Amino acid sequence: LLLTVSKNDGRLPENKADLFKELVDLYIFWSKNKSKGSLSAKSIRVFLAYIASSFTKNNRLYCDEKELLQMVSQAISDLEWTFSEDISCFEPHSIAQELSHTGILTRTYDGKRFSFSESTKGTHRQMQEYLTAYAILAQYSDEEYNSMSPIDIFEDKYGIRQWREVIIFITLMNNGRLRQEIVKRLILKAEKNPEDNYIYTNLLFDLIVNGADISLTDKHKIYDILFSEHITDQQIENIDLLVTSTNRSSSDFITYINDKFSKSVEAGDSEYGYAKAVIEASIALQQGVSPFKRA
């Protein structure tokens, strides 16, 4: 996906939300150049977002042609105000054909179903998750979600795998107020339940590792919740990703943990020791040095 975008305009996106935005724009541009469809690029994007949001809301990866036509008709009813053309002039079947020409929503290998996942196993669902995030942010979902604030939509979904990716995409998009609201809500939930807060702490660290713009104060608060005493396997993997990346959060993270660990040693305890050990091991491996010597 990165090669597709970089080959087209000679640069790499800032984060994966930018990557998928450019991919969607590129695929729609290609499909409009190759086909005789008359839907605008905006309308194609709206339909794709609506269908993706419906898939995710109903925990689905596929639909058959009849179900797709029903979703197209429902999108026309729910979002009539947002289309730039007189959408009532278009038949649902012709709209569905134009959507499938994009290569974003395509028939599965058996030819009987439609999916964003590019395989019958649904192993690549990030396009669906990105478009769901876009639908929620732009209010291109169904009437229920469009009448709710995103923070209320996510309230019971932080522990659901496919929704976690949607939340990450949302925080990477250009909406600082919503991003801060999500981060502060997750921090509050993690602080209220310190004995069993892994759903929230893992997601918070995922946001940082993915490059979400979070204030240093909030990042440090997240590190305190995460690493003062305990650590999870997922967090070990994310520390390694953060330490070995060029993410601007990397150097601040290392400095902060080192400082906190030094102070804990002076106080006679070993807080932040697990995170410090993973940092040291990651650096050692990166330098080709045995991490056991460093340990």
Coordinates of N, CA and C in Angstrom, one line a residue, residues 140-268:
Y140 N -21.3 10.1 8.1 CA -21.8 9.4 6.9 C -22.2 8.0 7.3
S141 N -22.6 7.8 8.6 CA -23.1 6.5 9.1 C -24.6 6.6 9.0
D142 N -25.3 5.6 9.6 CA -26.7 5.6 9.7 C -27.2 6.6 10.6
E143 N -28.6 6.8 10.7 CA -29.2 7.8 11.5 C -28.8 7.7 13.0
E144 N -28.8 6.5 13.5 CA -28.4 6.3 14.9 C -27.1 6.9 15.2
Y145 N -26.0 6.4 14.5 CA -24.7 6.9 14.8 C -24.5 8.4 14.5
N146 N -25.2 8.9 13.4 CA -25.1 10.3 13.1 C -25.7 11.2 14.1
S147 N -26.6 10.7 15.0 CA -27.2 11.5 16.0 C -26.4 11.4 17.3
M148 N -25.4 10.5 17.4 CA -24.6 10.4 18.6 C -23.2 11.0 18.4
S149 N -22.6 11.4 19.5 CA -21.2 11.9 19.5 C -20.3 10.7 19.4
P150 N -19.2 10.8 18.7 CA -18.3 9.6 18.6 C -17.9 9.1 19.9
I151 N -17.7 9.9 20.9 CA -17.2 9.4 22.2 C -18.3 8.5 22.8
D152 N -19.6 8.8 22.5 CA -20.7 7.9 23.0 C -20.8 6.6 22.2
I153 N -20.5 6.7 20.9 CA -20.5 5.5 20.1 C -19.4 4.5 20.6
F154 N -18.3 5.0 21.0 CA -17.1 4.2 21.4 C -17.2 3.7 22.8
E155 N -18.2 4.2 23.6 CA -18.2 3.9 25.1 C -18.1 2.5 25.4
D156 N -18.8 1.6 24.7 CA -18.8 0.2 25.0 C -18.0 -0.7 24.1
K157 N -17.1 0.0 23.3 CA -16.4 -0.7 22.2 C -14.9 -0.7 22.4
Y158 N -14.3 -0.2 23.5 CA -12.9 -0.1 23.6 C -12.2 -1.5 23.7
G159 N -12.9 -2.5 24.1 CA -12.3 -3.9 24.2 C -12.6 -4.7 23.0
I160 N -13.3 -4.2 21.9 CA -13.6 -5.0 20.8 C -12.6 -4.8 19.7
R161 N -11.9 -5.8 19.2 CA -10.8 -5.7 18.4 C -11.0 -4.8 17.2
Q162 N -12.0 -5.0 16.4 CA -12.2 -4.2 15.2 C -12.5 -2.8 15.5
W163 N -13.1 -2.5 16.6 CA -13.4 -1.1 17.0 C -12.1 -0.4 17.5
R164 N -11.2 -1.2 18.1 CA -9.9 -0.6 18.6 C -9.2 0.1 17.4
E165 N -9.2 -0.6 16.2 CA -8.5 0.0 15.1 C -9.3 1.2 14.6
V166 N -10.6 1.2 14.7 CA -11.4 2.4 14.3 C -11.0 3.5 15.2
I167 N -10.9 3.3 16.5 CA -10.5 4.3 17.4 C -9.1 4.9 17.1
I168 N -8.2 4.0 16.8 CA -6.8 4.5 16.5 C -6.9 5.4 15.2
F169 N -7.6 4.9 14.2 CA -7.8 5.8 13.0 C -8.4 7.1 13.3
I170 N -9.4 7.1 14.2 CA -10.0 8.4 14.6 C -9.0 9.4 15.2
T171 N -8.2 8.8 16.1 CA -7.2 9.7 16.8 C -6.1 10.2 15.9
L172 N -5.9 9.5 14.8 CA -4.9 10.0 13.8 C -5.4 11.0 12.8
M173 N -6.8 11.1 12.8 CA -7.4 12.1 11.9 C -7.3 13.5 12.5
N174 N -7.6 14.5 11.7 CA -7.4 15.9 12.1 C -8.6 16.4 12.9
N175 N -8.7 15.9 14.1 CA -9.8 16.4 15.0 C -9.2 16.4 16.4
G176 N -8.5 17.5 16.7 CA -7.8 17.5 18.0 C -8.7 17.4 19.2
R177 N -9.9 18.1 19.2 CA -10.8 18.1 20.3 C -11.2 16.7 20.6
L178 N -11.6 15.9 19.6 CA -12.1 14.5 19.8 C -11.0 13.7 20.3
R179 N -9.8 13.8 19.7 CA -8.6 13.0 20.1 C -8.4 13.2 21.6
Q180 N -8.4 14.5 22.1 CA -8.1 14.7 23.5 C -9.2 14.1 24.3
E181 N -10.4 14.2 23.9 CA -11.6 13.7 24.6 C -11.4 12.1 24.8
I182 N -11.0 11.5 23.7 CA -10.9 10.0 23.8 C -9.7 9.6 24.7
V183 N -8.6 10.3 24.6 CA -7.4 10.0 25.4 C -7.8 10.3 26.9
K184 N -8.4 11.4 27.2 CA -8.7 11.7 28.6 C -9.8 10.7 29.2
R185 N -10.7 10.2 28.3 CA -11.7 9.3 28.7 C -11.0 7.9 29.1
L186 N -10.1 7.5 28.2 CA -9.4 6.3 28.4 C -8.5 6.3 29.7
I187 N -7.8 7.4 29.9 CA -7.0 7.6 31.1 C -7.8 7.5 32.3
L188 N -9.0 8.2 32.3 CA -9.9 8.1 33.5 C -10.4 6.7 33.8
K189 N -10.7 5.9 32.7 CA -11.1 4.6 32.9 C -10.0 3.7 33.5
A190 N -8.8 3.9 33.0 CA -7.6 3.2 33.4 C -7.3 3.5 34.9
E191 N -7.5 4.7 35.3 CA -7.2 5.1 36.7 C -8.2 4.6 37.6
K192 N -9.5 4.5 37.2 CA -10.5 4.0 38.0 C -10.5 2.6 38.3
N193 N -9.8 1.8 37.5 CA -9.7 0.4 37.7 C -8.3 -0.1 37.5
P194 N -7.4 0.2 38.5 CA -6.0 -0.1 38.3 C -5.6 -1.5 38.3
E195 N -6.5 -2.4 38.8 CA -6.2 -3.8 38.9 C -6.5 -4.6 37.6
D196 N -7.3 -4.0 36.8 CA -7.8 -4.7 35.6 C -8.1 -3.6 34.5
N197 N -7.0 -2.9 34.1 CA -7.2 -1.8 33.1 C -6.5 -2.1 31.8
Y198 N -6.2 -3.3 31.5 CA -5.4 -3.6 30.3 C -6.1 -3.2 29.0
I199 N -7.4 -3.3 29.0 CA -8.1 -2.9 27.8 C -7.8 -1.5 27.4
Y200 N -7.8 -0.6 28.5 CA -7.6 0.8 28.2 C -6.1 1.2 28.1
T201 N -5.3 0.5 28.9 CA -3.8 0.9 28.8 C -3.2 0.4 27.5
N202 N -3.6 -0.8 27.1 CA -3.0 -1.3 25.8 C -3.4 -0.4 24.7
L203 N -4.7 0.1 24.7 CA -5.2 1.0 23.6 C -4.5 2.3 23.7
L204 N -4.3 2.9 24.9 CA -3.6 4.1 25.0 C -2.2 4.1 24.5
F205 N -1.5 3.0 24.8 CA -0.1 2.9 24.3 C -0.1 2.6 22.8
D206 N -1.1 1.9 22.2 CA -1.3 1.8 20.8 C -1.4 3.2 20.1
L207 N -2.1 4.1 20.7 CA -2.3 5.4 20.2 C -0.9 6.1 20.1
I208 N -0.1 6.0 21.1 CA 1.2 6.6 21.1 C 2.1 6.0 20.1
V209 N 2.1 4.7 20.0 CA 3.0 4.0 19.1 C 2.6 4.3 17.6
N210 N 1.3 4.5 17.4 CA 0.9 4.9 16.1 C 1.1 6.3 15.7
G211 N 1.6 7.1 16.6 CA 1.9 8.5 16.3 C 0.8 9.5 16.5
A212 N -0.2 9.2 17.3 CA -1.3 10.2 17.6 C -0.7 11.4 18.3
D213 N -1.2 12.6 18.0 CA -0.7 13.8 18.6 C -1.3 13.9 20.0
I214 N -0.6 13.5 21.0 CA -1.0 13.5 22.4 C 0.0 14.4 23.2
S215 N -0.5 15.2 24.1 CA 0.3 16.2 24.8 C 1.3 15.4 25.7
L216 N 2.5 16.0 25.9 CA 3.5 15.3 26.8 C 3.0 15.0 28.2
T217 N 2.1 15.9 28.7 CA 1.6 15.7 30.0 C 0.7 14.4 30.0
D218 N -0.1 14.2 29.0 CA -1.0 13.0 28.9 C -0.1 11.8 28.6
K219 N 0.9 11.9 27.8 CA 1.8 10.8 27.5 C 2.4 10.3 28.8
H220 N 3.0 11.2 29.6 CA 3.6 10.9 30.8 C 2.7 10.2 31.8
K221 N 1.4 10.7 31.8 CA 0.4 10.1 32.7 C 0.1 8.7 32.3
I222 N 0.1 8.5 31.0 CA -0.1 7.1 30.4 C 1.0 6.2 30.8
Y223 N 2.3 6.7 30.7 CA 3.5 5.9 31.0 C 3.4 5.5 32.5
D224 N 3.0 6.5 33.4 CA 2.9 6.2 34.8 C 1.9 5.1 35.1
I225 N 0.7 5.1 34.4 CA -0.3 4.1 34.6 C 0.2 2.8 34.1
L226 N 0.9 2.8 33.0 CA 1.3 1.6 32.3 C 2.5 0.9 33.0
F227 N 3.6 1.7 33.3 CA 4.9 1.1 33.5 C 5.5 1.2 34.9
S228 N 4.7 1.9 35.9 CA 5.3 2.0 37.2 C 5.5 0.7 37.9
E229 N 4.6 -0.3 37.6 CA 4.7 -1.6 38.3 C 4.6 -2.8 37.4
H230 N 3.7 -2.8 36.5 CA 3.4 -4.0 35.7 C 3.6 -3.7 34.2
I231 N 3.5 -4.8 33.4 CA 3.6 -4.7 32.0 C 3.0 -5.9 31.3
T232 N 2.5 -5.8 30.1 CA 1.9 -6.9 29.4 C 2.7 -7.3 28.2
D233 N 2.5 -8.5 27.6 CA 3.2 -8.9 26.4 C 3.0 -7.9 25.3
Q234 N 1.7 -7.4 25.1 CA 1.5 -6.5 24.1 C 2.3 -5.2 24.2
Q235 N 2.4 -4.8 25.5 CA 3.2 -3.5 25.8 C 4.7 -3.7 25.5
I236 N 5.2 -5.0 25.8 CA 6.6 -5.3 25.5 C 6.8 -5.1 24.0
E237 N 5.9 -5.6 23.2 CA 6.1 -5.5 21.8 C 6.0 -4.1 21.3
N238 N 5.1 -3.3 21.9 CA 4.9 -1.9 21.6 C 6.1 -1.1 22.0
I239 N 6.7 -1.4 23.2 CA 7.9 -0.7 23.6 C 9.0 -0.9 22.6
D240 N 9.2 -2.1 22.1 CA 10.2 -2.4 21.1 C 9.9 -1.6 19.8
L241 N 8.7 -1.6 19.4 CA 8.3 -0.8 18.2 C 8.6 0.7 18.4
L242 N 8.3 1.2 19.5 CA 8.5 2.6 19.8 C 10.0 3.0 19.9
V243 N 10.8 2.1 20.6 CA 12.2 2.4 20.8 C 13.0 2.3 19.5
T244 N 12.6 1.4 18.6 CA 13.4 1.2 17.4 C 12.8 2.0 16.2
S245 N 11.8 2.9 16.4 CA 11.2 3.7 15.3 C 11.8 5.1 15.4
T246 N 11.5 5.8 14.3 CA 11.9 7.2 14.3 C 10.8 8.1 14.8
N247 N 9.8 7.5 15.4 CA 8.7 8.3 16.0 C 9.2 9.3 17.0
R248 N 8.7 10.5 16.9 CA 9.2 11.6 17.8 C 8.9 11.3 19.2
S249 N 8.0 10.4 19.5 CA 7.7 10.0 20.9 C 8.8 9.1 21.5
S250 N 9.6 8.6 20.6 CA 10.6 7.5 21.1 C 11.6 8.1 22.1
S251 N 12.3 9.2 21.7 CA 13.3 9.7 22.6 C 12.7 10.2 23.9
D252 N 11.6 10.9 23.8 CA 10.9 11.3 25.1 C 10.6 10.1 26.0
F253 N 10.1 9.1 25.4 CA 9.7 7.9 26.2 C 10.9 7.3 26.9
I254 N 12.0 7.1 26.1 CA 13.3 6.6 26.7 C 13.8 7.4 27.9
T255 N 13.8 8.7 27.6 CA 14.3 9.7 28.6 C 13.4 9.7 29.9
Y256 N 12.1 9.6 29.7 CA 11.2 9.6 30.8 C 11.3 8.4 31.6
I257 N 11.3 7.2 31.0 CA 11.4 5.9 31.7 C 12.8 5.9 32.5
N258 N 13.9 6.3 31.8 CA 15.2 6.2 32.4 C 15.2 7.1 33.7
D259 N 14.6 8.3 33.6 CA 14.6 9.2 34.7 C 13.7 8.6 35.9
K260 N 12.6 8.1 35.5 CA 11.7 7.5 36.6 C 12.3 6.3 37.2
F261 N 13.0 5.5 36.4 CA 13.7 4.3 37.0 C 14.8 4.7 37.9
S262 N 15.6 5.7 37.5 CA 16.7 6.2 38.4 C 16.2 6.7 39.7
K263 N 15.1 7.4 39.7 CA 14.5 7.9 40.9 C 14.0 6.8 41.8
S264 N 13.4 5.7 41.1 CA 12.9 4.6 41.9 C 14.0 3.9 42.6
V265 N 15.2 3.7 41.9 CA 16.3 3.0 42.5 C 16.8 3.8 43.7
E266 N 16.9 5.1 43.6 CA 17.3 6.0 44.7 C 16.4 5.8 45.9
A267 N 15.1 5.6 45.6 CA 14.1 5.4 46.7 C 14.1 4.0 47.2
G268 N 14.9 3.1 46.6 CA 15.0 1.8 47.2 C 14.0 0.8 46.6

